[in-house]
mmCIF file of N, CA, C and O in Angstrom:
data_model
loop_
_atom_site.group_PDB
_atom_site.id
_atom_site.type_symbol
_atom_site.label_atom_id
_atom_site.label_comp_id
_atom_site.label_asym_id
_atom_site.label_seq_id
_atom_site.Cartn_x
_atom_site.Cartn_y
_atom_site.Cartn_z
ATOM 1 N N GLY Q 1 -3.297 33.116 -32.885
ATOM 2 C CA GLY Q 1 -3.276 31.503 -33.297
ATOM 3 C C GLY Q 1 -2.366 30.435 -33.056
ATOM 4 O O GLY Q 1 -2.184 29.056 -33.160
ATOM 5 N N LEU Q 2 -1.694 30.577 -31.936
ATOM 6 C CA LEU Q 2 -0.806 29.747 -31.106
ATOM 7 C C LEU Q 2 -2.052 28.943 -29.690
ATOM 8 O O LEU Q 2 -2.626 29.067 -29.413
ATOM 9 N N ALA Q 3 -2.035 27.697 -30.336
ATOM 10 C CA ALA Q 3 -3.021 26.718 -29.641
ATOM 11 C C ALA Q 3 -1.900 26.108 -28.374
ATOM 12 O O ALA Q 3 -0.698 25.105 -28.923
ATOM 13 N N CYS Q 4 -2.475 26.004 -27.476
ATOM 14 C CA CYS Q 4 -1.102 25.841 -26.033
ATOM 15 C C CYS Q 4 -2.093 24.167 -25.522
ATOM 16 O O CYS Q 4 -3.627 24.551 -25.591
ATOM 17 N N PRO Q 5 -1.413 23.369 -25.519
ATOM 18 C CA PRO Q 5 -1.732 21.909 -24.968
ATOM 19 C C PRO Q 5 -2.267 22.198 -23.314
ATOM 20 O O PRO Q 5 -1.781 22.897 -22.489
ATOM 21 N N GLU Q 6 -3.476 21.811 -23.016
ATOM 22 C CA GLU Q 6 -3.982 21.466 -21.421
ATOM 23 C C GLU Q 6 -3.071 21.204 -20.609
ATOM 24 O O GLU Q 6 -2.989 20.123 -20.798
ATOM 25 N N PRO Q 7 -2.812 21.572 -19.337
ATOM 26 C CA PRO Q 7 -2.414 20.762 -18.577
ATOM 27 C C PRO Q 7 -3.415 20.328 -17.515
ATOM 28 O O PRO Q 7 -4.406 20.122 -17.529
ATOM 29 N N PHE Q 8 -2.522 18.518 -16.997
ATOM 30 C CA PHE Q 8 -3.704 17.886 -16.224
ATOM 31 C C PHE Q 8 -3.158 17.294 -15.224
ATOM 32 O O PHE Q 8 -1.586 17.250 -15.012
ATOM 33 N N ALA Q 9 -3.385 16.732 -13.923
ATOM 34 C CA ALA Q 9 -2.658 16.720 -12.845
ATOM 35 C C ALA Q 9 -3.916 15.331 -12.680
ATOM 36 O O ALA Q 9 -4.784 15.538 -12.142
ATOM 37 N N VAL Q 10 -3.745 13.744 -11.999
ATOM 38 C CA VAL Q 10 -4.549 13.029 -11.769
ATOM 39 C C VAL Q 10 -3.330 12.270 -10.897
ATOM 40 O O VAL Q 10 -2.471 12.025 -10.604
ATOM 41 N N THR Q 11 -4.560 11.770 -9.554
ATOM 42 C CA THR Q 11 -3.942 11.293 -8.330
ATOM 43 C C THR Q 11 -4.847 10.324 -7.899
ATOM 44 O O THR Q 11 -5.831 10.334 -8.119
ATOM 45 N N ARG Q 12 -3.947 9.253 -7.738
ATOM 46 C CA ARG Q 12 -4.510 8.021 -7.015
ATOM 47 C C ARG Q 12 -3.985 7.673 -5.658
ATOM 48 O O ARG Q 12 -3.211 7.819 -5.163
ATOM 49 N N ASN Q 13 -5.208 7.426 -4.382
ATOM 50 C CA ASN Q 13 -4.451 7.320 -3.226
ATOM 51 C C ASN Q 13 -5.498 5.863 -2.804
ATOM 52 O O ASN Q 13 -6.648 5.899 -2.596
ATOM 53 N N GLU Q 14 -4.646 4.811 -2.395
ATOM 54 C CA GLU Q 14 -5.151 3.634 -2.094
ATOM 55 C C GLU Q 14 -4.805 2.951 -0.628
ATOM 56 O O GLU Q 14 -3.622 3.388 -0.447
ATOM 57 N N THR Q 15 -5.574 2.443 0.016
ATOM 58 C CA THR Q 15 -4.978 1.904 1.203
ATOM 59 C C THR Q 15 -4.427 0.605 0.840
ATOM 60 O O THR Q 15 -4.831 -0.082 0.037
ATOM 61 N N CYS Q 16 -3.126 0.747 2.107
ATOM 62 C CA CYS Q 16 -2.258 -0.923 1.866
ATOM 63 C C CYS Q 16 -2.355 -0.969 3.295
ATOM 64 O O CYS Q 16 -1.738 -0.782 4.392
ATOM 65 N N VAL Q 17 -2.873 -2.590 3.538
ATOM 66 C CA VAL Q 17 -2.960 -3.257 4.786
ATOM 67 C C VAL Q 17 -2.139 -4.438 5.123
ATOM 68 O O VAL Q 17 -1.994 -5.134 3.975
ATOM 69 N N VAL Q 18 -0.986 -4.527 5.952
ATOM 70 C CA VAL Q 18 -0.307 -5.309 5.684
ATOM 71 C C VAL Q 18 -0.499 -6.391 7.112
ATOM 72 O O VAL Q 18 -0.339 -5.188 8.415
ATOM 73 N N LYS Q 19 -0.819 -7.221 7.341
ATOM 74 C CA LYS Q 19 -1.100 -8.274 8.737
ATOM 75 C C LYS Q 19 0.403 -8.953 8.841
ATOM 76 O O LYS Q 19 0.316 -10.124 8.049
ATOM 77 N N TYR Q 20 1.153 -8.767 9.714
ATOM 78 C CA TYR Q 20 2.329 -9.672 9.491
ATOM 79 C C TYR Q 20 1.949 -11.073 10.499
ATOM 80 O O TYR Q 20 1.014 -10.796 11.718
ATOM 81 N N PRO Q 21 3.017 -11.728 10.828
ATOM 82 C CA PRO Q 21 2.170 -13.146 11.414
ATOM 83 C C PRO Q 21 2.321 -12.995 13.133
ATOM 84 O O PRO Q 21 3.163 -12.578 13.358
ATOM 85 N N ASP Q 22 1.374 -13.309 13.892
ATOM 86 C CA ASP Q 22 1.918 -14.102 15.564
ATOM 87 C C ASP Q 22 3.153 -14.295 15.470
ATOM 88 O O ASP Q 22 4.001 -15.501 14.861
ATOM 89 N N THR Q 23 3.837 -14.001 16.721
ATOM 90 C CA THR Q 23 5.033 -14.735 17.068
ATOM 91 C C THR Q 23 4.525 -15.600 18.396
ATOM 92 O O THR Q 23 3.918 -15.073 19.094
ATOM 93 N N VAL Q 24 5.310 -16.538 18.265
ATOM 94 C CA VAL Q 24 5.050 -17.324 19.810
ATOM 95 C C VAL Q 24 6.123 -18.096 20.082
ATOM 96 O O VAL Q 24 6.752 -18.489 19.456
ATOM 97 N N VAL Q 25 6.224 -18.116 21.679
ATOM 98 C CA VAL Q 25 7.394 -17.845 22.431
ATOM 99 C C VAL Q 25 7.069 -19.289 23.326
ATOM 100 O O VAL Q 25 6.347 -18.892 24.375
ATOM 101 N N ASP Q 26 7.581 -20.223 23.203
ATOM 102 C CA ASP Q 26 7.912 -21.059 24.448
ATOM 103 C C ASP Q 26 8.298 -20.992 25.491
ATOM 104 O O ASP Q 26 9.496 -21.060 25.389
ATOM 105 N N ILE Q 27 8.149 -21.123 26.802
ATOM 106 C CA ILE Q 27 8.524 -20.987 27.745
ATOM 107 C C ILE Q 27 8.824 -22.174 28.852
ATOM 108 O O ILE Q 27 7.688 -23.079 29.146
ATOM 109 N N VAL Q 28 9.868 -22.443 29.513
ATOM 110 C CA VAL Q 28 10.362 -23.762 30.269
ATOM 111 C C VAL Q 28 11.084 -23.266 31.120
ATOM 112 O O VAL Q 28 12.067 -22.728 31.476
ATOM 113 N N GLU Q 29 10.385 -23.198 32.288
ATOM 114 C CA GLU Q 29 10.987 -23.222 33.722
ATOM 115 C C GLU Q 29 10.933 -24.579 34.355
ATOM 116 O O GLU Q 29 10.067 -25.474 34.200
ATOM 117 N N PRO Q 30 11.742 -24.663 35.087
ATOM 118 C CA PRO Q 30 12.311 -25.615 35.712
ATOM 119 C C PRO Q 30 11.046 -26.409 36.853
ATOM 120 O O PRO Q 30 11.185 -27.843 36.621
ATOM 121 N N ASP Q 31 10.397 -26.115 37.241
ATOM 122 C CA ASP Q 31 9.608 -26.613 38.484
ATOM 123 C C ASP Q 31 8.018 -26.656 37.955
ATOM 124 O O ASP Q 31 7.239 -26.524 38.688
ATOM 125 N N MET Q 32 7.653 -26.280 37.041
ATOM 126 C CA MET Q 32 6.873 -25.833 36.294
ATOM 127 C C MET Q 32 5.951 -26.512 34.705
ATOM 128 O O MET Q 32 7.032 -26.537 34.014
ATOM 129 N N PRO Q 33 5.047 -26.546 34.762
ATOM 130 C CA PRO Q 33 4.805 -27.331 33.247
ATOM 131 C C PRO Q 33 5.250 -25.975 31.520
ATOM 132 O O PRO Q 33 4.896 -24.658 32.264
ATOM 133 N N PRO Q 34 5.383 -26.414 30.786
ATOM 134 C CA PRO Q 34 5.882 -25.537 29.867
ATOM 135 C C PRO Q 34 4.672 -24.669 29.474
ATOM 136 O O PRO Q 34 3.660 -25.244 29.533
ATOM 137 N N TYR Q 35 4.749 -23.831 28.805
ATOM 138 C CA TYR Q 35 3.726 -22.840 28.488
ATOM 139 C C TYR Q 35 4.229 -21.802 27.214
ATOM 140 O O TYR Q 35 4.890 -21.376 27.025
ATOM 141 N N SER Q 36 3.139 -21.222 26.403
ATOM 142 C CA SER Q 36 3.638 -20.449 25.243
ATOM 143 C C SER Q 36 2.583 -19.162 25.687
ATOM 144 O O SER Q 36 1.941 -19.085 26.033
ATOM 145 N N VAL Q 37 3.856 -18.230 25.019
ATOM 146 C CA VAL Q 37 2.969 -16.931 25.254
ATOM 147 C C VAL Q 37 3.272 -16.504 23.599
ATOM 148 O O VAL Q 37 3.947 -16.716 22.638
ATOM 149 N N ILE Q 38 2.205 -15.927 23.500
ATOM 150 C CA ILE Q 38 1.699 -15.585 21.723
ATOM 151 C C ILE Q 38 1.617 -14.036 21.556
ATOM 152 O O ILE Q 38 0.937 -12.936 22.418
ATOM 153 N N TYR Q 39 2.602 -13.278 20.942
ATOM 154 C CA TYR Q 39 2.423 -11.863 20.363
ATOM 155 C C TYR Q 39 2.143 -11.700 19.228
ATOM 156 O O TYR Q 39 2.338 -11.946 18.362
ATOM 157 N N PRO Q 40 0.881 -11.063 19.506
ATOM 158 C CA PRO Q 40 -0.028 -10.427 18.084
ATOM 159 C C PRO Q 40 1.068 -9.774 17.182
ATOM 160 O O PRO Q 40 1.949 -8.657 17.569
ATOM 161 N N GLY Q 41 1.059 -10.307 15.988
ATOM 162 C CA GLY Q 41 1.827 -9.713 14.535
ATOM 163 C C GLY Q 41 1.084 -8.055 14.602
ATOM 164 O O GLY Q 41 -0.033 -7.977 14.355
ATOM 165 N N PRO Q 42 1.978 -7.211 14.323
ATOM 166 C CA PRO Q 42 1.307 -5.699 13.781
ATOM 167 C C PRO Q 42 0.758 -5.919 12.501
ATOM 168 O O PRO Q 42 0.980 -6.467 11.699
ATOM 169 N N THR Q 43 0.009 -4.839 12.576
ATOM 170 C CA THR Q 43 -0.736 -4.603 11.333
ATOM 171 C C THR Q 43 -0.378 -3.096 10.780
ATOM 172 O O THR Q 43 -0.920 -2.249 11.929
ATOM 173 N N LEU Q 44 0.415 -3.183 10.081
ATOM 174 C CA LEU Q 44 0.947 -1.861 9.325
ATOM 175 C C LEU Q 44 -0.219 -1.640 8.151
ATOM 176 O O LEU Q 44 -0.305 -1.980 7.024
ATOM 177 N N THR Q 45 -0.628 -0.094 8.200
ATOM 178 C CA THR Q 45 -1.246 0.164 6.923
ATOM 179 C C THR Q 45 -0.828 2.037 6.655
ATOM 180 O O THR Q 45 0.027 2.764 7.230
ATOM 181 N N THR Q 46 -0.651 1.673 5.217
ATOM 182 C CA THR Q 46 0.084 3.232 4.832
ATOM 183 C C THR Q 46 -1.038 3.175 3.330
ATOM 184 O O THR Q 46 -1.958 2.625 3.296
ATOM 185 N N PHE Q 47 -0.665 4.430 3.282
ATOM 186 C CA PHE Q 47 -1.751 5.361 2.177
ATOM 187 C C PHE Q 47 -0.917 6.049 1.064
ATOM 188 O O PHE Q 47 -0.467 7.290 0.832
ATOM 189 N N PRO Q 48 -0.436 5.004 0.190
ATOM 190 C CA PRO Q 48 0.574 5.757 -0.850
ATOM 191 C C PRO Q 48 -0.403 5.988 -1.804
ATOM 192 O O PRO Q 48 -1.700 6.017 -2.252
ATOM 193 N N GLN Q 49 0.526 7.551 -2.335
ATOM 194 C CA GLN Q 49 -0.288 7.981 -3.158
ATOM 195 C C GLN Q 49 0.531 8.343 -4.557
ATOM 196 O O GLN Q 49 1.794 8.432 -4.687
ATOM 197 N N HIS Q 50 -0.217 7.779 -5.695
ATOM 198 C CA HIS Q 50 0.480 8.187 -7.012
ATOM 199 C C HIS Q 50 -0.144 9.477 -7.508
ATOM 200 O O HIS Q 50 -1.191 9.718 -7.816
ATOM 201 N N THR Q 51 0.327 10.605 -8.258
ATOM 202 C CA THR Q 51 0.325 11.546 -9.068
ATOM 203 C C THR Q 51 1.211 11.478 -10.172
ATOM 204 O O THR Q 51 1.998 11.234 -10.417
ATOM 205 N N VAL Q 52 0.333 11.759 -11.568
ATOM 206 C CA VAL Q 52 0.720 12.433 -12.736
ATOM 207 C C VAL Q 52 0.690 13.575 -12.870
ATOM 208 O O VAL Q 52 -0.625 13.970 -13.140
ATOM 209 N N VAL Q 53 1.851 14.368 -13.441
ATOM 210 C CA VAL Q 53 1.003 15.617 -13.906
ATOM 211 C C VAL Q 53 2.144 16.172 -15.060
ATOM 212 O O VAL Q 53 3.014 15.393 -15.429
ATOM 213 N N GLY Q 54 1.268 16.475 -15.863
ATOM 214 C CA GLY Q 54 1.986 17.037 -17.414
ATOM 215 C C GLY Q 54 1.255 17.925 -18.236
ATOM 216 O O GLY Q 54 -0.012 18.225 -17.527
ATOM 217 N N SER Q 55 1.549 17.171 -19.375
ATOM 218 C CA SER Q 55 0.296 17.653 -20.465
ATOM 219 C C SER Q 55 -0.117 16.834 -21.129
ATOM 220 O O SER Q 55 0.423 16.124 -21.794
ATOM 221 N N THR Q 56 -1.283 17.616 -21.652
ATOM 222 C CA THR Q 56 -2.228 16.722 -22.908
ATOM 223 C C THR Q 56 -1.313 16.466 -23.961
ATOM 224 O O THR Q 56 -1.349 15.374 -24.886
ATOM 225 N N ALA Q 57 -0.205 17.369 -24.301
ATOM 226 C CA ALA Q 57 0.543 17.206 -25.657
ATOM 227 C C ALA Q 57 1.282 16.051 -25.435
ATOM 228 O O ALA Q 57 1.786 15.405 -26.511
ATOM 229 N N LEU Q 58 1.987 16.036 -24.615
ATOM 230 C CA LEU Q 58 3.320 14.578 -23.971
ATOM 231 C C LEU Q 58 2.412 13.311 -23.547
ATOM 232 O O LEU Q 58 3.011 12.268 -23.731
ATOM 233 N N LEU Q 59 0.959 13.066 -22.995
ATOM 234 C CA LEU Q 59 0.859 11.908 -22.992
ATOM 235 C C LEU Q 59 -0.271 11.618 -23.231
ATOM 236 O O LEU Q 59 -1.281 12.515 -23.609
ATOM 237 N N ASP Q 60 -0.830 10.694 -23.774
ATOM 238 C CA ASP Q 60 -1.997 10.280 -24.169
ATOM 239 C C ASP Q 60 -3.105 9.643 -23.024
ATOM 240 O O ASP Q 60 -2.787 8.575 -22.424
ATOM 241 N N ILE Q 61 -4.130 10.258 -22.344
ATOM 242 C CA ILE Q 61 -4.491 10.202 -20.825
ATOM 243 C C ILE Q 61 -5.248 8.837 -20.854
ATOM 244 O O ILE Q 61 -5.576 8.200 -19.990
ATOM 245 N N ARG Q 62 -5.948 8.217 -22.373
ATOM 246 C CA ARG Q 62 -6.355 7.204 -22.513
ATOM 247 C C ARG Q 62 -5.829 5.546 -21.695
ATOM 248 O O ARG Q 62 -5.799 4.824 -21.129
ATOM 249 N N ASN Q 63 -4.239 5.768 -22.104
ATOM 250 C CA ASN Q 63 -3.286 4.693 -21.416
ATOM 251 C C ASN Q 63 -3.416 4.667 -19.975
ATOM 252 O O ASN Q 63 -2.653 3.745 -19.466
ATOM 253 N N LEU Q 64 -3.495 6.382 -19.513
ATOM 254 C CA LEU Q 64 -3.130 6.372 -18.018
ATOM 255 C C LEU Q 64 -4.723 5.739 -17.551
ATOM 256 O O LEU Q 64 -4.661 5.320 -16.297
ATOM 257 N N LEU Q 65 -5.664 6.059 -17.832
ATOM 258 C CA LEU Q 65 -6.960 5.812 -17.210
ATOM 259 C C LEU Q 65 -7.547 4.542 -17.179
ATOM 260 O O LEU Q 65 -7.313 3.616 -18.295
ATOM 261 N N GLY Q 66 -7.427 3.637 -16.278
ATOM 262 C CA GLY Q 66 -8.528 2.401 -16.581
ATOM 263 C C GLY Q 66 -9.658 2.194 -16.712
ATOM 264 O O GLY Q 66 -10.604 3.250 -17.110
ATOM 265 N N SER Q 67 -10.628 1.092 -16.788
ATOM 266 C CA SER Q 67 -11.773 0.805 -16.825
ATOM 267 C C SER Q 67 -13.102 1.620 -15.871
ATOM 268 O O SER Q 67 -13.960 2.150 -15.970
ATOM 269 N N ARG Q 68 -12.597 1.561 -14.693
ATOM 270 C CA ARG Q 68 -13.224 2.599 -13.623
ATOM 271 C C ARG Q 68 -12.751 3.742 -13.663
ATOM 272 O O ARG Q 68 -13.314 4.641 -12.281
ATOM 273 N N GLY Q 69 -11.884 4.530 -14.462
ATOM 274 C CA GLY Q 69 -11.231 5.906 -14.459
ATOM 275 C C GLY Q 69 -10.418 5.804 -13.024
ATOM 276 O O GLY Q 69 -10.024 7.162 -12.893
ATOM 277 N N CYS Q 70 -9.947 5.238 -12.796
ATOM 278 C CA CYS Q 70 -8.549 5.104 -11.875
ATOM 279 C C CYS Q 70 -7.264 4.899 -13.002
ATOM 280 O O CYS Q 70 -7.387 4.490 -14.037
ATOM 281 N N LEU Q 71 -6.215 5.498 -12.398
ATOM 282 C CA LEU Q 71 -4.790 5.022 -13.061
ATOM 283 C C LEU Q 71 -4.771 4.180 -13.400
ATOM 284 O O LEU Q 71 -4.587 2.759 -12.396
ATOM 285 N N GLY Q 72 -3.935 3.977 -14.399
ATOM 286 C CA GLY Q 72 -3.137 2.478 -14.915
ATOM 287 C C GLY Q 72 -1.934 2.415 -14.852
ATOM 288 O O GLY Q 72 -1.487 1.197 -14.313
ATOM 289 N N PHE Q 73 -1.493 3.564 -13.957
ATOM 290 C CA PHE Q 73 0.092 2.969 -13.615
ATOM 291 C C PHE Q 73 -0.183 2.460 -12.077
ATOM 292 O O PHE Q 73 -0.896 2.645 -11.396
ATOM 293 N N GLY Q 74 0.539 1.405 -11.293
ATOM 294 C CA GLY Q 74 0.168 0.864 -10.376
ATOM 295 C C GLY Q 74 0.986 0.549 -9.311
ATOM 296 O O GLY Q 74 2.414 0.811 -9.377
ATOM 297 N N GLY Q 75 0.917 1.244 -8.223
ATOM 298 C CA GLY Q 75 2.127 1.245 -7.297
ATOM 299 C C GLY Q 75 1.795 -0.586 -6.117
ATOM 300 O O GLY Q 75 1.109 -1.072 -6.984
ATOM 301 N N ARG Q 76 2.934 -0.529 -5.173
ATOM 302 C CA ARG Q 76 2.883 -1.735 -4.878
ATOM 303 C C ARG Q 76 2.683 -1.795 -3.212
ATOM 304 O O ARG Q 76 3.297 -0.891 -3.155
ATOM 305 N N CYS Q 77 2.438 -2.312 -2.807
ATOM 306 C CA CYS Q 77 2.030 -2.424 -1.530
ATOM 307 C C CYS Q 77 3.109 -2.882 -0.843
ATOM 308 O O CYS Q 77 3.241 -4.108 -0.800
ATOM 309 N N GLY Q 78 3.512 -2.361 0.404
ATOM 310 C CA GLY Q 78 4.869 -3.437 1.363
ATOM 311 C C GLY Q 78 5.704 -2.536 1.448
ATOM 312 O O GLY Q 78 6.362 -1.959 2.228
#
């Protein structure tokens, strides 16, 4: 007669890409015309993962799931 709540775990993994601006360096030498060197800015890619583990007795799963079946709690890129 004892009813136990069901355990659950939901995970979301989402790619985050950040592109930093290029760096421009102006070079001036005495006997030459000035020129610029451009160093490309880095592109950083991360794969943040968010996981919820719990019991159906503690959380209302409908509040966690969005319209597409993704979790409603959001991570930040950066």
